[in-house]
Short mmCIF file of C-alpha atoms in Angstrom, two decimals:
data_model
loop_
_atom_site.label_atom_id
_atom_site.label_comp_id
_atom_site.label_asym_id
_atom_site.label_seq_id
_atom_site.Cartn_x
_atom_site.Cartn_y
_atom_site.Cartn_z
CA UNK A 21 42.97 -12.88 165.09
CA UNK A 22 39.99 -9.95 165.94
CA UNK A 23 40.53 -6.72 164.88
CA UNK A 24 38.79 -3.83 166.47
CA UNK A 25 38.73 -0.62 164.48
CA UNK A 26 38.71 3.01 166.49
CA UNK A 27 38.09 5.86 164.14
CA UNK A 28 38.77 8.74 165.16
CA UNK A 29 40.20 12.37 164.36
CA UNK A 30 42.68 14.27 166.28
CA UNK A 31 41.76 15.18 169.75
CA UNK A 32 38.89 13.25 170.25
CA UNK A 33 40.64 10.55 172.35
CA UNK A 34 42.11 8.02 170.91
CA UNK A 35 45.03 7.58 173.20
CA UNK A 36 42.80 7.84 175.96
CA UNK A 37 40.53 5.21 174.68
CA UNK A 38 43.71 2.85 173.83
CA UNK A 39 45.14 2.92 177.56
CA UNK A 40 41.72 2.68 179.24
CA UNK A 41 40.89 -0.89 177.21
CA UNK A 42 44.48 -1.65 177.27
CA UNK A 43 44.74 -1.26 181.17
CA UNK A 44 40.95 -3.23 181.36
CA UNK A 45 42.33 -6.23 179.75
CA UNK A 46 45.55 -6.22 181.93
CA UNK A 47 43.54 -5.87 185.23
CA UNK A 48 41.17 -8.44 183.84
CA UNK A 49 43.93 -11.06 183.09
CA UNK A 50 42.77 -11.12 179.67
CA UNK A 51 46.45 -9.92 178.82
CA UNK A 52 49.55 -10.59 180.12
CA UNK A 53 51.98 -7.07 180.44
CA UNK A 54 54.73 -8.86 178.90
CA UNK A 55 52.67 -9.95 175.88
CA UNK A 56 51.52 -6.34 175.10
CA UNK A 57 52.48 -4.72 171.58
CA UNK A 58 51.43 -1.84 170.74
CA UNK A 59 52.72 0.74 168.11
CA UNK A 60 52.48 4.27 167.64
CA UNK A 61 53.97 7.34 164.92
CA UNK A 62 56.08 9.37 167.48
CA UNK A 63 58.46 8.26 170.34
CA UNK A 64 56.42 10.95 172.33
CA UNK A 65 53.10 9.09 171.93
CA UNK A 66 54.58 5.70 172.79
CA UNK A 67 55.93 6.96 175.90
CA UNK A 68 52.45 8.75 176.50
CA UNK A 69 50.34 5.63 176.10
CA UNK A 70 52.61 3.12 178.28
CA UNK A 71 52.97 6.24 181.07
CA UNK A 72 49.17 6.61 180.92
CA UNK A 73 48.62 2.93 181.01
CA UNK A 74 51.09 2.54 184.03
CA UNK A 75 49.40 5.03 185.77
CA UNK A 76 45.86 3.47 185.62
CA UNK A 77 46.77 0.34 186.58
CA UNK A 78 48.81 1.84 189.85
CA UNK A 79 45.72 3.94 190.87
CA UNK A 80 43.41 0.96 190.73
CA UNK A 81 46.12 -0.80 192.95
CA UNK A 82 45.96 1.88 195.20
CA UNK A 83 41.87 1.19 195.21
CA UNK A 84 42.45 -2.12 195.92
CA UNK A 85 44.77 -1.20 198.83
CA UNK A 86 42.45 1.17 200.19
CA UNK A 87 39.75 -1.29 200.27
CA UNK A 88 41.80 -3.72 202.13
CA UNK A 89 42.76 -5.84 199.30
CA UNK A 90 46.61 -5.96 200.14
CA UNK A 91 47.10 -9.33 197.69
CA UNK A 92 45.27 -7.58 194.53
CA UNK A 93 46.91 -4.10 194.82
CA UNK A 94 50.23 -6.02 194.99
CA UNK A 95 49.20 -8.18 192.06
CA UNK A 96 48.46 -5.05 189.90
CA UNK A 97 51.59 -2.84 190.93
CA UNK A 98 53.56 -5.82 189.62
CA UNK A 99 51.40 -6.08 186.46
CA UNK A 100 52.45 -2.05 186.19
CA UNK A 101 56.20 -3.24 186.49
CA UNK A 102 55.73 -5.58 184.01
CA UNK A 103 54.11 -3.53 181.70
CA UNK A 104 57.20 -1.41 181.11
CA UNK A 105 58.92 -4.69 179.65
CA UNK A 106 55.94 -4.76 177.17
CA UNK A 107 56.43 -4.09 173.35
CA UNK A 108 55.55 -0.74 173.18
CA UNK A 109 57.13 2.17 170.88
CA UNK A 110 56.98 3.44 167.21
CA UNK A 111 56.32 0.82 164.62
CA UNK A 112 59.92 1.06 163.15
CA UNK A 113 61.42 0.25 166.71
CA UNK A 114 59.06 -2.34 167.39
CA UNK A 115 59.44 -4.49 164.30
CA UNK A 116 63.46 -3.59 164.62
CA UNK A 117 63.13 -5.15 168.48
CA UNK A 118 61.51 -8.36 167.05
CA UNK A 119 63.31 -9.10 164.33
CA UNK A 120 66.81 -8.60 166.32
CA UNK A 121 65.02 -10.53 169.11
CA UNK A 122 64.02 -13.64 166.85
CA UNK A 123 66.49 -13.01 164.11
CA UNK A 124 67.28 -17.03 163.90
CA UNK A 125 63.65 -17.17 163.28
CA UNK A 126 63.47 -15.11 160.87
CA UNK A 127 66.37 -16.69 158.79
CA UNK A 128 68.61 -13.25 159.08
CA UNK A 129 71.79 -12.65 160.20
CA UNK A 130 72.28 -10.89 163.77
CA UNK A 131 74.99 -8.69 162.36
CA UNK A 132 72.24 -7.50 160.10
CA UNK A 133 72.97 -3.75 158.78
CA UNK A 134 69.77 -1.64 158.61
CA UNK A 135 69.69 1.17 155.80
CA UNK A 136 67.66 4.17 156.72
CA UNK A 137 65.37 5.63 154.22
CA UNK A 138 68.04 8.05 152.24
CA UNK A 139 70.51 4.98 152.29
CA UNK A 140 67.58 2.46 150.79
CA UNK A 141 66.85 5.36 148.28
CA UNK A 142 70.22 5.69 146.73
CA UNK A 143 70.97 2.13 146.93
CA UNK A 144 67.15 1.63 145.02
CA UNK A 145 68.15 4.43 142.47
CA UNK A 146 70.84 3.06 142.01
CA UNK A 147 69.71 -0.33 141.03
CA UNK A 148 67.12 1.12 139.26
CA UNK A 149 69.65 2.92 136.78
CA UNK A 150 71.14 0.02 136.19
CA UNK A 151 68.19 -2.29 135.29
CA UNK A 152 66.62 0.43 132.90
CA UNK A 153 68.05 0.14 129.23
CA UNK A 154 68.22 3.17 126.77
CA UNK A 155 65.48 1.70 124.63
CA UNK A 156 63.16 1.06 127.77
CA UNK A 157 63.93 4.98 128.73
CA UNK A 158 63.34 6.60 125.12
CA UNK A 159 59.89 4.04 124.44
CA UNK A 160 58.67 5.63 128.01
CA UNK A 161 59.74 9.39 127.49
CA UNK A 162 57.96 8.59 124.04
CA UNK A 163 54.64 7.49 126.27
CA UNK A 164 55.09 10.52 128.81
CA UNK A 165 55.04 12.88 126.08
CA UNK A 166 51.62 11.58 124.81
CA UNK A 167 50.46 11.06 127.82
CA UNK A 168 51.40 13.79 130.03
CA UNK A 169 50.00 12.78 133.43
CA UNK A 170 52.25 9.62 133.42
CA UNK A 171 55.40 10.06 135.22
CA UNK A 172 56.66 6.48 134.54
CA UNK A 173 59.69 7.07 137.13
CA UNK A 174 57.42 7.63 139.61
CA UNK A 175 55.16 5.00 138.70
CA UNK A 176 58.13 2.27 138.74
CA UNK A 177 58.99 3.72 142.41
CA UNK A 178 55.05 3.14 143.82
CA UNK A 179 55.17 -0.16 142.04
CA UNK A 180 58.05 -1.45 143.60
CA UNK A 181 57.22 0.59 146.98
CA UNK A 182 53.69 -1.55 146.81
CA UNK A 183 54.86 -5.05 146.40
CA UNK A 184 57.49 -4.56 148.90
CA UNK A 185 54.84 -3.34 151.72
CA UNK A 186 52.60 -6.18 150.22
CA UNK A 187 55.25 -9.10 150.50
CA UNK A 188 54.63 -9.53 146.64
CA UNK A 189 57.61 -11.27 145.32
CA UNK A 190 59.56 -10.31 141.66
CA UNK A 191 57.71 -12.49 139.89
CA UNK A 192 54.46 -11.71 141.69
CA UNK A 193 54.71 -7.93 140.73
CA UNK A 194 55.54 -8.98 136.89
CA UNK A 195 52.18 -11.02 136.96
CA UNK A 196 50.04 -8.20 137.93
CA UNK A 197 51.01 -6.45 134.28
CA UNK A 198 48.78 -9.03 132.78
CA UNK A 199 45.42 -7.88 135.10
CA UNK A 200 46.19 -4.10 134.86
CA UNK A 201 46.17 -4.93 130.87
CA UNK A 202 42.94 -6.82 130.93
CA UNK A 203 41.70 -3.71 133.90
CA UNK A 204 42.66 -1.33 130.94
CA UNK A 205 41.12 -3.25 128.36
CA UNK A 206 37.66 -3.62 130.14
CA UNK A 207 37.75 0.24 130.58
CA UNK A 208 39.04 1.35 126.96
CA UNK A 209 37.07 0.24 124.62
CA UNK A 210 38.12 0.89 121.33
CA UNK A 211 36.98 1.78 117.92
CA UNK A 212 36.93 -0.45 115.12
CA UNK A 213 38.41 2.12 112.49
CA UNK A 214 41.69 2.24 111.45
CA UNK A 215 43.92 4.50 113.81
CA UNK A 216 45.18 6.62 110.91
CA UNK A 217 41.70 7.29 109.57
CA UNK A 218 40.81 8.40 113.04
CA UNK A 219 43.79 10.86 112.79
CA UNK A 220 43.53 11.88 109.39
CA UNK A 221 39.69 12.28 110.67
CA UNK A 222 40.99 14.95 113.28
CA UNK A 223 43.36 16.79 110.76
CA UNK A 224 40.78 17.62 107.97
CA UNK A 225 38.30 18.77 110.80
CA UNK A 226 40.87 21.01 112.41
CA UNK A 227 42.11 22.71 108.67
CA UNK A 228 38.16 22.98 107.88
CA UNK A 229 38.12 24.50 111.06
CA UNK A 230 40.66 27.08 110.83
CA UNK A 231 39.07 28.38 107.10
CA UNK A 232 35.82 28.09 108.16
CA UNK A 233 36.04 30.72 111.06
CA UNK A 234 34.06 33.44 110.68
CA UNK A 235 36.08 37.02 110.40
CA UNK A 236 33.86 38.86 112.54
CA UNK A 237 34.44 36.36 115.41
CA UNK A 238 37.11 37.85 117.68
CA UNK A 239 35.85 36.46 120.91
CA UNK A 240 38.77 35.31 123.05
CA UNK A 241 37.25 31.44 123.09
CA UNK A 242 37.40 31.02 119.23
CA UNK A 243 41.32 33.22 119.15
CA UNK A 244 42.28 30.35 121.85
CA UNK A 245 40.92 27.16 119.75
CA UNK A 246 42.10 28.88 116.93
CA UNK A 247 45.54 28.44 118.23
CA UNK A 248 45.43 25.21 119.80
CA UNK A 249 43.72 24.02 116.33
CA UNK A 250 47.42 25.43 114.96
CA UNK A 251 49.10 23.00 117.23
CA UNK A 252 47.33 20.05 117.21
CA UNK A 253 47.98 20.07 113.44
CA UNK A 254 51.64 20.56 113.70
CA UNK A 255 51.98 17.89 116.14
CA UNK A 256 50.01 15.44 114.33
CA UNK A 257 52.18 15.96 111.12
CA UNK A 258 54.59 14.81 113.85
CA UNK A 259 53.22 11.90 115.31
CA UNK A 260 53.53 13.52 118.37
CA UNK A 261 50.17 14.40 119.27
CA UNK A 262 49.49 14.28 122.89
CA UNK A 263 46.29 12.69 124.34
CA UNK A 264 45.42 15.65 126.39
CA UNK A 265 45.07 17.64 123.30
CA UNK A 266 42.69 15.54 122.02
CA UNK A 267 40.54 15.78 124.82
CA UNK A 268 41.15 19.46 125.11
CA UNK A 269 40.18 19.79 121.61
CA UNK A 270 37.02 17.58 122.69
CA UNK A 271 35.91 19.82 125.26
CA UNK A 272 36.51 23.18 122.72
CA UNK A 273 33.52 25.69 123.03
CA UNK A 274 34.22 28.18 120.30
CA UNK A 275 32.28 31.98 120.14
CA UNK A 276 28.78 31.61 119.28
CA UNK A 277 29.73 32.66 115.67
CA UNK A 278 31.86 29.82 114.83
CA UNK A 279 30.18 26.73 117.12
CA UNK A 280 28.78 25.28 113.45
CA UNK A 281 32.06 25.25 111.97
CA UNK A 282 33.73 23.62 115.13
CA UNK A 283 30.99 20.96 115.34
CA UNK A 284 33.24 18.05 112.96
CA UNK A 285 36.48 18.70 115.20
CA UNK A 286 34.10 18.26 118.13
CA UNK A 287 32.99 14.87 116.86
CA UNK A 288 36.74 13.98 115.76
CA UNK A 289 38.44 14.54 118.67
CA UNK A 290 35.66 13.07 120.67
CA UNK A 291 37.01 9.67 118.91
CA UNK A 292 40.17 9.72 121.04
CA UNK A 293 38.19 8.01 124.45
CA UNK A 294 38.13 4.58 121.66
CA UNK A 295 41.22 5.39 119.43
CA UNK A 296 42.96 1.90 119.61
CA UNK A 297 45.91 3.58 119.79
CA UNK A 298 45.32 5.12 123.67
CA UNK A 299 44.84 1.87 125.12
CA UNK A 300 47.62 0.64 123.69
CA UNK A 301 49.58 3.51 124.67
CA UNK A 302 48.42 2.87 128.27
CA UNK A 303 48.59 -0.93 128.00
CA UNK A 304 52.36 -0.79 127.23
CA UNK A 305 53.11 2.32 129.86
CA UNK A 306 51.38 -0.61 132.76
CA UNK A 307 53.54 -3.35 131.05
CA UNK A 308 56.81 -1.61 130.82
CA UNK A 309 56.54 -0.06 134.48
CA UNK A 310 55.22 -3.36 135.99
CA UNK A 311 58.51 -5.35 134.17
CA UNK A 312 60.99 -2.69 135.26
CA UNK A 313 59.60 -2.80 138.52
CA UNK A 314 59.93 -6.42 139.26
CA UNK A 315 63.34 -6.66 137.90
CA UNK A 316 64.75 -3.81 140.00
CA UNK A 317 62.72 -5.09 143.25
CA UNK A 318 64.35 -8.32 142.12
CA UNK A 319 67.95 -6.74 141.80
CA UNK A 320 67.48 -4.52 144.71
CA UNK A 321 66.65 -7.90 147.10
CA UNK A 322 69.64 -9.21 145.56
CA UNK A 323 71.82 -6.45 146.52
CA UNK A 324 70.90 -6.54 149.65
CA UNK A 325 71.11 -9.69 150.63
CA UNK A 326 74.49 -9.64 149.51
CA UNK A 327 76.18 -6.82 151.37
CA UNK A 328 74.25 -8.10 154.22
CA UNK A 329 71.63 -5.30 154.25
CA UNK A 330 68.40 -4.79 154.86
CA UNK A 331 65.84 -2.04 155.74
CA UNK A 332 62.39 -0.89 157.44
CA UNK A 333 59.98 -2.08 154.76
CA UNK A 334 61.71 -5.62 154.60
CA UNK A 335 61.99 -5.10 158.71
CA UNK A 336 58.33 -4.78 159.04
CA UNK A 337 57.61 -7.44 157.09
CA UNK A 338 59.64 -10.13 158.64
CA UNK A 339 58.34 -8.93 162.30
CA UNK A 340 54.47 -9.25 160.82
CA UNK A 341 55.48 -12.72 159.81
CA UNK A 342 56.94 -13.61 163.61
CA UNK A 343 53.96 -12.48 164.55
CA UNK A 344 51.84 -15.33 162.81
CA UNK A 345 54.39 -18.38 164.33
CA UNK A 346 52.96 -20.09 167.13
CA UNK A 347 56.40 -20.22 168.35
CA UNK A 348 57.20 -16.54 168.53
CA UNK A 349 53.73 -15.79 169.74
CA UNK A 350 53.77 -18.46 172.77
CA UNK A 351 56.97 -16.52 174.19
#
């Protein structure tokens, strides 16, 4: 399959370019009008594309008629008429039309009910709620407290959507967890030190910093670091220390008079990037999110099949599969 990409920003003539190319191919006979498939994002754009292409054919037909080529003019008028039967529309409408016309070939029931986006979200949310165990939620919430950039619920839903959009099965999605862990291990090289020793090293450095801050250092920078250091000590004692706080301490910059006493904190906090527990947390979050997403995906597909339902993501995949089949392409 030959693919031509036309990259352009808004208002630079994308519709004109596509219309011209479509009309040129139909006029030359390279493409039969009824074999045309074109998708856009809006109904208005689809109608405009079809209307402009037909207008180009009719204008060319009129030129041939004026030149005395009545046969050629009639042929182009017929092609302009046939172009009305082309599959030109929004992505959803074109894909749905294909699947409805070839439901048997797609292995679907002609009476299939298509969920709209809100219905699909509700069903997926219900399935996800059934799949999640109390222990899963507690562990992921704990990981999220330590990794403030992690929103595991969003991550699970994004994994499901990405898997479905790329035609991955639940088993294939689950297998991606191993690849994710391998990628994490290649990016996070751990220190050979005992994790408890790294934690204790930071604790000692923070305590020495708080005791050693010069009394005449009243700068805002130092006051802020004193506040952060006090919070960090408390969090370390409760074993709920977020990695973002390690990073913040590693980038801390006190006032000039306190720079020397803060050096040990910089060194201790800087070890967080190689902390074994950081890599463990990232690996565990990736593994859990993949496993839950795979289980929810399988349950979602089973539930849709049981109720005779589908949604537009599945319809698009079915349509793409149909277009690859010679028996459909030849019709």
